[in-house]
PDB file of C-alpha atoms in Angstrom:
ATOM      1  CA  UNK A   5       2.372  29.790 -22.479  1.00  0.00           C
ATOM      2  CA  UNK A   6       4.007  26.735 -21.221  1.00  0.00           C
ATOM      3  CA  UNK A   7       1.035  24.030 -20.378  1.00  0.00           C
ATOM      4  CA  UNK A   8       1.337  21.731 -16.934  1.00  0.00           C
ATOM      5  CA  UNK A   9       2.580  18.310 -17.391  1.00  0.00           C
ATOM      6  CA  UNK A  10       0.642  15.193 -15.764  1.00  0.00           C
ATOM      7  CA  UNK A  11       3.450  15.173 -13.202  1.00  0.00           C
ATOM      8  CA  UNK A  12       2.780  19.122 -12.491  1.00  0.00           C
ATOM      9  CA  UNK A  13      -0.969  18.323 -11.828  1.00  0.00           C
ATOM     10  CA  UNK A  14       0.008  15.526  -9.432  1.00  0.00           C
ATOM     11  CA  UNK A  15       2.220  17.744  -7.855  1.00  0.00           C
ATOM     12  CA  UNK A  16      -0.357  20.281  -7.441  1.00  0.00           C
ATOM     13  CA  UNK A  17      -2.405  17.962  -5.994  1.00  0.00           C
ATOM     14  CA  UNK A  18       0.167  17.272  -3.188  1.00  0.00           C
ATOM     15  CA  UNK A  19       0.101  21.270  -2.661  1.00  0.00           C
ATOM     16  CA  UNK A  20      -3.230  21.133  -2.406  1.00  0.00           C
ATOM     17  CA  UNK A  21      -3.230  18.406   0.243  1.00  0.00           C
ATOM     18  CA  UNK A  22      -0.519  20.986   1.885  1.00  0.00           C
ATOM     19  CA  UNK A  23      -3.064  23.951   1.846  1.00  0.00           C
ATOM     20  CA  UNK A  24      -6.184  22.163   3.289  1.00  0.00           C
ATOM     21  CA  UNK A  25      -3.995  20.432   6.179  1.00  0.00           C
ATOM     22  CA  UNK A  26      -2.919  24.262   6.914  1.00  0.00           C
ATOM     23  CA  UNK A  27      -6.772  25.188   6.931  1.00  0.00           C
ATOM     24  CA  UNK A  28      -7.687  22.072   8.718  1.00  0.00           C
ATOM     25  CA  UNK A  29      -5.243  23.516  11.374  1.00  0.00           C
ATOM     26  CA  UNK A  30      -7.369  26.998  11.445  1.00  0.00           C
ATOM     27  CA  UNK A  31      -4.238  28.659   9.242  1.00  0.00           C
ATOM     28  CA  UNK A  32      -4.476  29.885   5.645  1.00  0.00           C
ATOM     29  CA  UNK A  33      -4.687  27.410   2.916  1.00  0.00           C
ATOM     30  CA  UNK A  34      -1.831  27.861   0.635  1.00  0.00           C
ATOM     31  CA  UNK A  35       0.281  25.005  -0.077  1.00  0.00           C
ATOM     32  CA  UNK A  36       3.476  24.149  -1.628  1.00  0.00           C
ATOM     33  CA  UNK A  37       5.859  21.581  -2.629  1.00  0.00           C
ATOM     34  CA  UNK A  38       9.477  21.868  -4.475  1.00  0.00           C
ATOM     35  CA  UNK A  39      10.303  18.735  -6.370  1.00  0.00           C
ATOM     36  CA  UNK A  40      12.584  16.905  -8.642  1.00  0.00           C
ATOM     37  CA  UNK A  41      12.809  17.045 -12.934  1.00  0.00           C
ATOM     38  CA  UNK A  42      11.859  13.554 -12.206  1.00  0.00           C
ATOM     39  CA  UNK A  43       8.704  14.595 -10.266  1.00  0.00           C
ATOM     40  CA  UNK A  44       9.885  13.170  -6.732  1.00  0.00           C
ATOM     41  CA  UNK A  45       9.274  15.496  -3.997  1.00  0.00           C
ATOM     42  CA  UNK A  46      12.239  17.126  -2.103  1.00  0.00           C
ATOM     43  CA  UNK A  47       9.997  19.005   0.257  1.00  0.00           C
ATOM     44  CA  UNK A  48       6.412  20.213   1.716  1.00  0.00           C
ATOM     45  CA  UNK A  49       5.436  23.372   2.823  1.00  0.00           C
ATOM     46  CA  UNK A  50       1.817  25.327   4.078  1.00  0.00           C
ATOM     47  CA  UNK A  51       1.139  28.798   5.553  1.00  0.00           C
ATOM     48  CA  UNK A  52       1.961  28.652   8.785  1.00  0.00           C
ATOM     49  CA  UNK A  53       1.159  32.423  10.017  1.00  0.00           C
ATOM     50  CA  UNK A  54      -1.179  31.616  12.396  1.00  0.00           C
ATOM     51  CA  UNK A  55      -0.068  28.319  13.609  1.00  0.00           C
ATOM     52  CA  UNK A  56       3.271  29.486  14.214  1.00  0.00           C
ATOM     53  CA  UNK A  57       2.784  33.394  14.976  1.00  0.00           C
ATOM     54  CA  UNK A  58       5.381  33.927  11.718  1.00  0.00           C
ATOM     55  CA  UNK A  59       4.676  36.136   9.166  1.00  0.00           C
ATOM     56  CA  UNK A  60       7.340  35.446   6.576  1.00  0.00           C
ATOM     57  CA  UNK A  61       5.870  31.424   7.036  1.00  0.00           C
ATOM     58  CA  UNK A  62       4.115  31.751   3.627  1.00  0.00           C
ATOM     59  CA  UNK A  63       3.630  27.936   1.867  1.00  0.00           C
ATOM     60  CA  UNK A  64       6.797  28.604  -0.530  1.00  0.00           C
ATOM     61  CA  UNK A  65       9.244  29.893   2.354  1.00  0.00           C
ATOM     62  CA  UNK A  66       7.715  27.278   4.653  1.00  0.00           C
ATOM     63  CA  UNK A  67       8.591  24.634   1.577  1.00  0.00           C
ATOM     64  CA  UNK A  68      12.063  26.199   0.762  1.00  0.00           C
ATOM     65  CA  UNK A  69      12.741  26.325   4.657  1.00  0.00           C
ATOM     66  CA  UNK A  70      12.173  22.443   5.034  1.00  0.00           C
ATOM     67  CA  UNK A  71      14.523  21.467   2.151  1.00  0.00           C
ATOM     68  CA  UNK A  72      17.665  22.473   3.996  1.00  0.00           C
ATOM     69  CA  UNK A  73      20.862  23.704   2.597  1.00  0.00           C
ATOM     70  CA  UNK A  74      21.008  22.277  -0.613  1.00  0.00           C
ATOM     71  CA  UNK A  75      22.812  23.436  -4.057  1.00  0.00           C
ATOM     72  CA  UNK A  76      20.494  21.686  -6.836  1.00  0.00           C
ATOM     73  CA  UNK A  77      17.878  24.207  -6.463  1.00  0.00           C
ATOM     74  CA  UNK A  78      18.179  25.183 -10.236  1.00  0.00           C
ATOM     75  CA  UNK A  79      17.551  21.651 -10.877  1.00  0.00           C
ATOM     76  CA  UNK A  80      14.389  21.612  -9.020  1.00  0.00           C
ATOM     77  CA  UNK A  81      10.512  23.161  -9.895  1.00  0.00           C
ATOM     78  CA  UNK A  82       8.496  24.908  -7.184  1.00  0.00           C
ATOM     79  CA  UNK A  83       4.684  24.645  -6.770  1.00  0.00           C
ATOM     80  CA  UNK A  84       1.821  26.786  -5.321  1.00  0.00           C
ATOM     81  CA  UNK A  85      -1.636  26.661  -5.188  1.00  0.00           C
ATOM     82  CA  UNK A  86      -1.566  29.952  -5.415  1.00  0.00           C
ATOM     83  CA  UNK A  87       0.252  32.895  -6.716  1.00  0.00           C
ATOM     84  CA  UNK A  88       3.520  33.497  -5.465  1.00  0.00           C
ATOM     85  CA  UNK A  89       3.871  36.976  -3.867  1.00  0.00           C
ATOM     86  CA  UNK A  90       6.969  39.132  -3.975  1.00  0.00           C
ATOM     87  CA  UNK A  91       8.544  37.411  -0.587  1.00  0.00           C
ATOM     88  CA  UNK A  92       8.096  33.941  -2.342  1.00  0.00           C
ATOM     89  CA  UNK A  93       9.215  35.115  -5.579  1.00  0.00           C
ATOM     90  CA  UNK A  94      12.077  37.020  -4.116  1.00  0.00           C
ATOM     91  CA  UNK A  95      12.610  33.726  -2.314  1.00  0.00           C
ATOM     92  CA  UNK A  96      12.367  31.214  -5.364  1.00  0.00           C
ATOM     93  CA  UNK A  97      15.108  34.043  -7.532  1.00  0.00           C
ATOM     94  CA  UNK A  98      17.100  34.317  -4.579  1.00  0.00           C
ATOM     95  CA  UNK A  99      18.004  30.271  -4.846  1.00  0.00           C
ATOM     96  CA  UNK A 100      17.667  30.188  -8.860  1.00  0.00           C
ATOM     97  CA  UNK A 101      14.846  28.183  -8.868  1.00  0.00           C
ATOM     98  CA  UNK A 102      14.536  27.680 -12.906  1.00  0.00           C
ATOM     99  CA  UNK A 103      10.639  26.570 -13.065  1.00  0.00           C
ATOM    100  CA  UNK A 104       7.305  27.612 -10.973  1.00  0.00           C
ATOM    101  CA  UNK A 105       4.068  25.843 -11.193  1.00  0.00           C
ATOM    102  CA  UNK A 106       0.852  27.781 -10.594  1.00  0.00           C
ATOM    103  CA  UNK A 107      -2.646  26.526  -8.887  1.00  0.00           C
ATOM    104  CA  UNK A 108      -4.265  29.813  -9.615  1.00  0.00           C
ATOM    105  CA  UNK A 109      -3.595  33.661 -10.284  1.00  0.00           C
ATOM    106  CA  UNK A 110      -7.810  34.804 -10.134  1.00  0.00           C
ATOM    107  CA  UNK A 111      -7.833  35.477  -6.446  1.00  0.00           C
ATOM    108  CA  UNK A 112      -4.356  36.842  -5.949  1.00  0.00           C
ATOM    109  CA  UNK A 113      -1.342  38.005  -8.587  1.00  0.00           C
ATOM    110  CA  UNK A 114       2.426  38.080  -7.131  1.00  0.00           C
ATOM    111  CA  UNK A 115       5.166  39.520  -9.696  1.00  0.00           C
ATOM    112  CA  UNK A 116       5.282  36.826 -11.941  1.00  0.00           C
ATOM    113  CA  UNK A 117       6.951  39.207 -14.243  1.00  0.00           C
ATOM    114  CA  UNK A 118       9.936  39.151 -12.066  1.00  0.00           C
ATOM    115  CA  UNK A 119       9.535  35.143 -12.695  1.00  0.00           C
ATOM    116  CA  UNK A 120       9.650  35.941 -16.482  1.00  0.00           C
ATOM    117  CA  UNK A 121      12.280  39.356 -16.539  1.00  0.00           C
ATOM    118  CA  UNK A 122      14.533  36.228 -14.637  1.00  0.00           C
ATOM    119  CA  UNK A 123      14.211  33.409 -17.376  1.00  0.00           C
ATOM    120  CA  UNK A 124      12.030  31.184 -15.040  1.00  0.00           C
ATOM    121  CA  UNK A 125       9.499  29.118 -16.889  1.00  0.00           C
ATOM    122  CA  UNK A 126       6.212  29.396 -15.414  1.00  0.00           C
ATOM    123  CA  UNK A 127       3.562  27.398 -15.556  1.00  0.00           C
ATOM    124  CA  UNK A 128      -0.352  28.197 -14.720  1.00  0.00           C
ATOM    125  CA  UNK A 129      -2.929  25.846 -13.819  1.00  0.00           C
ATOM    126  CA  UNK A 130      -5.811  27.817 -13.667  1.00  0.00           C
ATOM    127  CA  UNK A 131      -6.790  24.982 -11.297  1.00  0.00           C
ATOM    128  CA  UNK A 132     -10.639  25.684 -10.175  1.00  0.00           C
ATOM    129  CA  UNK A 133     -10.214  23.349  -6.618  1.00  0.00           C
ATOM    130  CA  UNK A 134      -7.404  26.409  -5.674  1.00  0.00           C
ATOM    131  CA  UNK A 135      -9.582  29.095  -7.091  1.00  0.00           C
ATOM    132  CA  UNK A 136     -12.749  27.978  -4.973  1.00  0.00           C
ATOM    133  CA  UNK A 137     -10.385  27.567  -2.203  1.00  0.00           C
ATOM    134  CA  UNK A 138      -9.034  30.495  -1.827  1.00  0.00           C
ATOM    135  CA  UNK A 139     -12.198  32.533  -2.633  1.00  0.00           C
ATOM    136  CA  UNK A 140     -14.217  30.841   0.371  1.00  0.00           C
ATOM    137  CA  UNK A 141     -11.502  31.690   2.752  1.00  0.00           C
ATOM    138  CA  UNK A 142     -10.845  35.377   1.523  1.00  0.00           C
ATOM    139  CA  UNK A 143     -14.917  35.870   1.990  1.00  0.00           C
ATOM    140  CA  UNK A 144     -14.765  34.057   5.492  1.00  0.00           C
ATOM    141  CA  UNK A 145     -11.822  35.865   7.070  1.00  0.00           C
ATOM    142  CA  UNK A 146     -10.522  38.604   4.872  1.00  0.00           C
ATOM    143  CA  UNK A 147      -8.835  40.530   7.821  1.00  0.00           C
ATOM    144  CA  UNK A 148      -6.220  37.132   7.934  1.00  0.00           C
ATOM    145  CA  UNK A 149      -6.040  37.286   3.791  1.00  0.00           C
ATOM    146  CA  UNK A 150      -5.215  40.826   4.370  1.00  0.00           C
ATOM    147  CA  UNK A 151      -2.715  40.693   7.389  1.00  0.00           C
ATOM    148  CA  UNK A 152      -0.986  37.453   5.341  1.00  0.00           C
ATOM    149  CA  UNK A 153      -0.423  39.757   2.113  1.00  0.00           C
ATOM    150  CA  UNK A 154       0.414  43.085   4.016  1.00  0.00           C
ATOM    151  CA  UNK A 155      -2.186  45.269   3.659  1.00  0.00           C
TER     152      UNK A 155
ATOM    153  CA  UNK B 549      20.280  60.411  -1.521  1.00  0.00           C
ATOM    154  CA  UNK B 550      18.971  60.336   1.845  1.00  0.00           C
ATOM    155  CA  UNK B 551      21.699  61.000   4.747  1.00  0.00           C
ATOM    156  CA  UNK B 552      21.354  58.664   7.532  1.00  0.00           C
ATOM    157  CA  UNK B 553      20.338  60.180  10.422  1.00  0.00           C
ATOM    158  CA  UNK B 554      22.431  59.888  14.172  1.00  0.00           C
ATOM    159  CA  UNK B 555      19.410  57.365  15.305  1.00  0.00           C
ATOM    160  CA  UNK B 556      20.082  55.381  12.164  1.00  0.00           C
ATOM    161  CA  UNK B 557      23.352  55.372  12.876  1.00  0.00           C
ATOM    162  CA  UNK B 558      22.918  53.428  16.390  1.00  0.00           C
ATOM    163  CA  UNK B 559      20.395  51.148  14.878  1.00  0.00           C
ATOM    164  CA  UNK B 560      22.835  50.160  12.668  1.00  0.00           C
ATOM    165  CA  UNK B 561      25.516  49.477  15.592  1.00  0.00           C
ATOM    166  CA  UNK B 562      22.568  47.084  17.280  1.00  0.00           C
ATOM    167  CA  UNK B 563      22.620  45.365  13.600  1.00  0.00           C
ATOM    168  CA  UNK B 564      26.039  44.911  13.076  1.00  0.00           C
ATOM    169  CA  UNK B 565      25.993  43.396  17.504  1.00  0.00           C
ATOM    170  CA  UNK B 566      23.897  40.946  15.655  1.00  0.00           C
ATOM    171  CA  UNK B 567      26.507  40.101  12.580  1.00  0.00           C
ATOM    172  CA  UNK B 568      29.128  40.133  15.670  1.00  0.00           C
ATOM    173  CA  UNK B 569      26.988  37.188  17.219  1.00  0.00           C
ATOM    174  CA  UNK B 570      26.438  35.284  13.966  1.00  0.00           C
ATOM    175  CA  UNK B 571      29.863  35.238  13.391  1.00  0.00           C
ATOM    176  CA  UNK B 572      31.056  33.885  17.052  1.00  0.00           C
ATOM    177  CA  UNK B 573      28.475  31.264  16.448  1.00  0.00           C
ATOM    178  CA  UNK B 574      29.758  29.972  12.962  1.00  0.00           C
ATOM    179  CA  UNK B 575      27.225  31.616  11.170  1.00  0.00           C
ATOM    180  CA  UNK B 576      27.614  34.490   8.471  1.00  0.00           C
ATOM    181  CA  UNK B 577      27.932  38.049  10.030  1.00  0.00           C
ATOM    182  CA  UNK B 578      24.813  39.774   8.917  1.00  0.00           C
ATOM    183  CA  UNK B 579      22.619  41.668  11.315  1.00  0.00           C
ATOM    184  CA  UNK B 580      19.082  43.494  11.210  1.00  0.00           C
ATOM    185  CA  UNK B 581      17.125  45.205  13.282  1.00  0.00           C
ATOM    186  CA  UNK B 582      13.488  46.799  12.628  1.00  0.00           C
ATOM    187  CA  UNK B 583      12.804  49.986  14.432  1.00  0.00           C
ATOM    188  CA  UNK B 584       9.720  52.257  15.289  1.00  0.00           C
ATOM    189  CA  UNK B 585      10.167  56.075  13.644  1.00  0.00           C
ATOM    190  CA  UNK B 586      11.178  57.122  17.530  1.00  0.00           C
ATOM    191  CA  UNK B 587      14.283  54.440  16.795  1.00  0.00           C
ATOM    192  CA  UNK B 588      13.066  51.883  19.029  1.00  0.00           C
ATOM    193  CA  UNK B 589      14.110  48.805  18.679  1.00  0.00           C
ATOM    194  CA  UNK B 590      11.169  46.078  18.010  1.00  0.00           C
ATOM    195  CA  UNK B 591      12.951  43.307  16.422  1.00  0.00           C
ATOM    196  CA  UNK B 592      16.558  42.243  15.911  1.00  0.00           C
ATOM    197  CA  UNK B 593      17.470  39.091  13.462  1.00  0.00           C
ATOM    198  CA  UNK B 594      20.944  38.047  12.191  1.00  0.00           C
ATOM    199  CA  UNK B 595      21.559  35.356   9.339  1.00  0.00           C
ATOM    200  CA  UNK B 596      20.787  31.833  11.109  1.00  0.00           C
ATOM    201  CA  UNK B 597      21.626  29.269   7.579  1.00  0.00           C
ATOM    202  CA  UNK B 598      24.581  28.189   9.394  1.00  0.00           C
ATOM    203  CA  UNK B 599      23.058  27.659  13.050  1.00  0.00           C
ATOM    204  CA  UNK B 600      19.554  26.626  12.042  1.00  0.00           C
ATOM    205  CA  UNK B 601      20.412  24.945   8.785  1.00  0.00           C
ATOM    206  CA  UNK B 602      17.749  26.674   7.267  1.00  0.00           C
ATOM    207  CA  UNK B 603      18.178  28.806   4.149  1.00  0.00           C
ATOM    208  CA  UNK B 604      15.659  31.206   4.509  1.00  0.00           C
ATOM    209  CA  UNK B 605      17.071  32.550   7.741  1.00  0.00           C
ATOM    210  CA  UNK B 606      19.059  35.867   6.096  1.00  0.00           C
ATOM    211  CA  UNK B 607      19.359  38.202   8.800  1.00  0.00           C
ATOM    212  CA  UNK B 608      15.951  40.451   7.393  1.00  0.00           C
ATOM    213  CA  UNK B 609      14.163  37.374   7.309  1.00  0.00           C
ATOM    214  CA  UNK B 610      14.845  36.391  10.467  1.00  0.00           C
ATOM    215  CA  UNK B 611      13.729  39.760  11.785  1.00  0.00           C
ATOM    216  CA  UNK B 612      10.543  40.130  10.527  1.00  0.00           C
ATOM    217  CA  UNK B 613      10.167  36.407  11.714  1.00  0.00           C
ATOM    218  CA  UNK B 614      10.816  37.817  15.156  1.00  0.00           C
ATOM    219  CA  UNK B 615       8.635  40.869  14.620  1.00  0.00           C
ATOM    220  CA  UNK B 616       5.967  38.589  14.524  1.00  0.00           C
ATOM    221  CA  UNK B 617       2.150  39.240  13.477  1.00  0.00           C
ATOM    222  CA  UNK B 618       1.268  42.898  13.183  1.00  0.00           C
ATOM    223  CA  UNK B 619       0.111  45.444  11.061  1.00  0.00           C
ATOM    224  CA  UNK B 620       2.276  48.640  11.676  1.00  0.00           C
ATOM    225  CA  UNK B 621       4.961  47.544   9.194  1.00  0.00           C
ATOM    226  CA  UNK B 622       4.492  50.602   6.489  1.00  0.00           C
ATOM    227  CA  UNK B 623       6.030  52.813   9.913  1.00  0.00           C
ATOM    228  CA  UNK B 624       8.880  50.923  10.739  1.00  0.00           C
ATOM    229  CA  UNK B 625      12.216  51.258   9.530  1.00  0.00           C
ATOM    230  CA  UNK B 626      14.285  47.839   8.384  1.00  0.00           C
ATOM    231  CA  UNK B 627      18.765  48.251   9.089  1.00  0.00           C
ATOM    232  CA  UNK B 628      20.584  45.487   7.783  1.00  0.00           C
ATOM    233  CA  UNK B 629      24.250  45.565   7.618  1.00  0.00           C
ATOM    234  CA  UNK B 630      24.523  44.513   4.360  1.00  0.00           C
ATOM    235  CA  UNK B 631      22.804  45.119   0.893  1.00  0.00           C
ATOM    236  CA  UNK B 632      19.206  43.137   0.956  1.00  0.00           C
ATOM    237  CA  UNK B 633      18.986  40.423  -1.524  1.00  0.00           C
ATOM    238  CA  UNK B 634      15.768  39.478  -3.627  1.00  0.00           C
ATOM    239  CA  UNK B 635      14.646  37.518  -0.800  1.00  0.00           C
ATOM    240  CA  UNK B 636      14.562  40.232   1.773  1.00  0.00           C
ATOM    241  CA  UNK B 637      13.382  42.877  -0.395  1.00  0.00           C
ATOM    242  CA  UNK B 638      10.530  40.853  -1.598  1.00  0.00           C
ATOM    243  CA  UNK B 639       9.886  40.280   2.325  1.00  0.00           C
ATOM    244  CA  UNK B 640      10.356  43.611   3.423  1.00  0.00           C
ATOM    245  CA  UNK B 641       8.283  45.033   0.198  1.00  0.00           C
ATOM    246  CA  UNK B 642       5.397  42.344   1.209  1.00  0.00           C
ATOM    247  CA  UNK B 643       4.981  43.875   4.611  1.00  0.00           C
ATOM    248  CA  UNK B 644       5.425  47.159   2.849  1.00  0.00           C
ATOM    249  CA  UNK B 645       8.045  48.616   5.118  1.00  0.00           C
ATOM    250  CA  UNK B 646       8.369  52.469   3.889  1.00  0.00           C
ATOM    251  CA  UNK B 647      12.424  53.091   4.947  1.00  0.00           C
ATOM    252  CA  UNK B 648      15.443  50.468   4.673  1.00  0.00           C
ATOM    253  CA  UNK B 649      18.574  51.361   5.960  1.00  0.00           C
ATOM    254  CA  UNK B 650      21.673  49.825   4.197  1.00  0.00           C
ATOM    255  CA  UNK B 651      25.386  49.288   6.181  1.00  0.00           C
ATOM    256  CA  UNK B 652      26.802  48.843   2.593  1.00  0.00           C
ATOM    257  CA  UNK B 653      26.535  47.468  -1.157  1.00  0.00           C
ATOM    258  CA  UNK B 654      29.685  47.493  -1.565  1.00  0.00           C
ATOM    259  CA  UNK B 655      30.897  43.349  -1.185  1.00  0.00           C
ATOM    260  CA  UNK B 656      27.228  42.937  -2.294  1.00  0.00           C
ATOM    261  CA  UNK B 657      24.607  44.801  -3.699  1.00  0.00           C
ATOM    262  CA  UNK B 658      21.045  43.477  -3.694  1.00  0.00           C
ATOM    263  CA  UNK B 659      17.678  44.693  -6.047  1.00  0.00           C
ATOM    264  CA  UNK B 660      17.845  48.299  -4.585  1.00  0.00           C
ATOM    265  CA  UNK B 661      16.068  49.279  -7.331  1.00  0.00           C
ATOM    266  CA  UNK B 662      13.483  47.493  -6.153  1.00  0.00           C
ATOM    267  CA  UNK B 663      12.780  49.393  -3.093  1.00  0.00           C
ATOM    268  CA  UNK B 664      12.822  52.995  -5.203  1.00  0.00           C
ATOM    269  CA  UNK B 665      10.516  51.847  -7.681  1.00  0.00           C
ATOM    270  CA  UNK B 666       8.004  50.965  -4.520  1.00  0.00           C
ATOM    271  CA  UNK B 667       8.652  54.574  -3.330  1.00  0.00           C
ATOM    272  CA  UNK B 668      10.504  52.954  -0.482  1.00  0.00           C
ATOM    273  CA  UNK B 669      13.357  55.622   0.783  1.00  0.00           C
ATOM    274  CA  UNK B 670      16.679  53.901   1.024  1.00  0.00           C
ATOM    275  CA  UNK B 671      19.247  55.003   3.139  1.00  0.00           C
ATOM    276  CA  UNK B 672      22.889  54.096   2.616  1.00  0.00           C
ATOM    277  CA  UNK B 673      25.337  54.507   5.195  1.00  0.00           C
ATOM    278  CA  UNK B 674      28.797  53.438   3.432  1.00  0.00           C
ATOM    279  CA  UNK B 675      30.010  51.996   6.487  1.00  0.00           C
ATOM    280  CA  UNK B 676      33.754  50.615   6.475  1.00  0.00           C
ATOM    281  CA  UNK B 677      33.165  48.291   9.352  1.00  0.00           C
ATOM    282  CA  UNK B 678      30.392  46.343   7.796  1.00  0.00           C
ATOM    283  CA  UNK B 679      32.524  46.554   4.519  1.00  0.00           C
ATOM    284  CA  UNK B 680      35.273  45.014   6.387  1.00  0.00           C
ATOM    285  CA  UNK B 681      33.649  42.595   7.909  1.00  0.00           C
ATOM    286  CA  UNK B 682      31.791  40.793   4.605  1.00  0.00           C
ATOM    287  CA  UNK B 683      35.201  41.249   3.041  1.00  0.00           C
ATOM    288  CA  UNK B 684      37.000  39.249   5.497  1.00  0.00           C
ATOM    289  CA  UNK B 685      34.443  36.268   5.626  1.00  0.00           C
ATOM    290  CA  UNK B 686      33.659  35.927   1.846  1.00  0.00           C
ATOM    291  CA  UNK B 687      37.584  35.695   1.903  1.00  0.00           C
ATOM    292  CA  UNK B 688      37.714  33.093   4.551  1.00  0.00           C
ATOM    293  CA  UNK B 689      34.679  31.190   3.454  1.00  0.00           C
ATOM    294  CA  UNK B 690      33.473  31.838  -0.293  1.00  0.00           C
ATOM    295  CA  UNK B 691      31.798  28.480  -0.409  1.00  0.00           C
ATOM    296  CA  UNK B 692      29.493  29.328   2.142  1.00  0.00           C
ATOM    297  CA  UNK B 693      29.087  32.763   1.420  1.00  0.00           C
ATOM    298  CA  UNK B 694      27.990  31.813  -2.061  1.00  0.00           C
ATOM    299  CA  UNK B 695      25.576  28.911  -0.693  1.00  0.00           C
ATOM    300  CA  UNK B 696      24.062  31.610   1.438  1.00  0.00           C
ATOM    301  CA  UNK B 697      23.209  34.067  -2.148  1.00  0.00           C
ATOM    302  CA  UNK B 698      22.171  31.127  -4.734  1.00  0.00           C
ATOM    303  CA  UNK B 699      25.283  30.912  -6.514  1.00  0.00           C
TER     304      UNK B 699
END
């Protein structure tokens, strides 16, 4: 099991930032950022579902959306604080994105076995700031968890 | 192998109207709509990477973008001209649509696999236009064409 780098846990903390901005803005907190080998990030991206009234605006398509056309995407490492689920993984394999950093997988699980069946490296965190996060807003408003994840 | 039925059939005219569009506009020519079970039309999308600059905007995508927040997705039924890639299967397996119509997979053939190992019914129709018309563009414009699937 790979282990984070100190660059992956200062990335994570910039997702993090992402995800309570999106639940300072009364949206789901789920954030994301894609960023260089180097560590410099390309891009930002939160949940937007309820700010913008767009359900495919999960953190990673919100992040992938904001970094443009672009062909170095196999170049470049994707992080969550949570889970990716099978849109954002679809999205991630779609582009070739090589390596996926993980906040947590306690509250939610996405394929990651597609992640792994694919060759991507991935990378948990088992960060307890995303866990706690994500647990008080699934108890507060579980109808929005569920709407955001389809069911 | 399901047969398409004659309704599927004219949803998949209003999708390929949509490639049509994309196309006049610069854009790739791939079309979606989502319909109710009656075959009413509730959302229509077409690929928008070109126009919008934004790579997440294959034609499913953009559909379920314009479907917008709602909870009857597991009794609609997704038409795309053209195969779904990862990206749009994850999406449309997220929202846990229950019956995907396909134009063709014949100039590109996404994770159908996918879809049948969700229990989701897939519907090819084998249709020569929508055939001819991927043909022609990733002919005219491979670079773009590739850009648009990762490679």
């Amino acid at each position: 099991m790979a282990e984070p780098t100190d660059t992956d846990r200062r990335l994570l903390d910039a997702a993090y930032e992402e995800a309570q901005a999106g639940l300072a803005e009364g949206g789901l907190p789920i954030g994301s950022v894609l960023a260089t080998s180097g560590g410099e990030i390309v891009a930002r991206g939160r949940n937007r579902r309820v700010q913008d009234g767009d359900p495919t605006a999960h953190a990673e398509v919100s992040c992938v959306r904001a970094a443009g056309r672009r062909r170095d995407w196999s170049s470049l490492t994707l992080v969550s604080t949570l889970s990716p689920c099978v849109m954002c993984t679809g999205t991630s394999l779609l582009f070739n994105v090589r390596r996926v950093v993980i906040g947590e997988s306690t509250t939610f699980a996405g394929p990651e076995h597609l992640f792994r069946a694919a060759g991507v490296e991935v990378i948990p965190v088992n960060d307890p700031r995303c866990v706690e996060m994500m647990r008080a807003f699934i108890a507060g408003q579980p109808d929005l968890w569920h709407e955001d994840i389809g069911r």
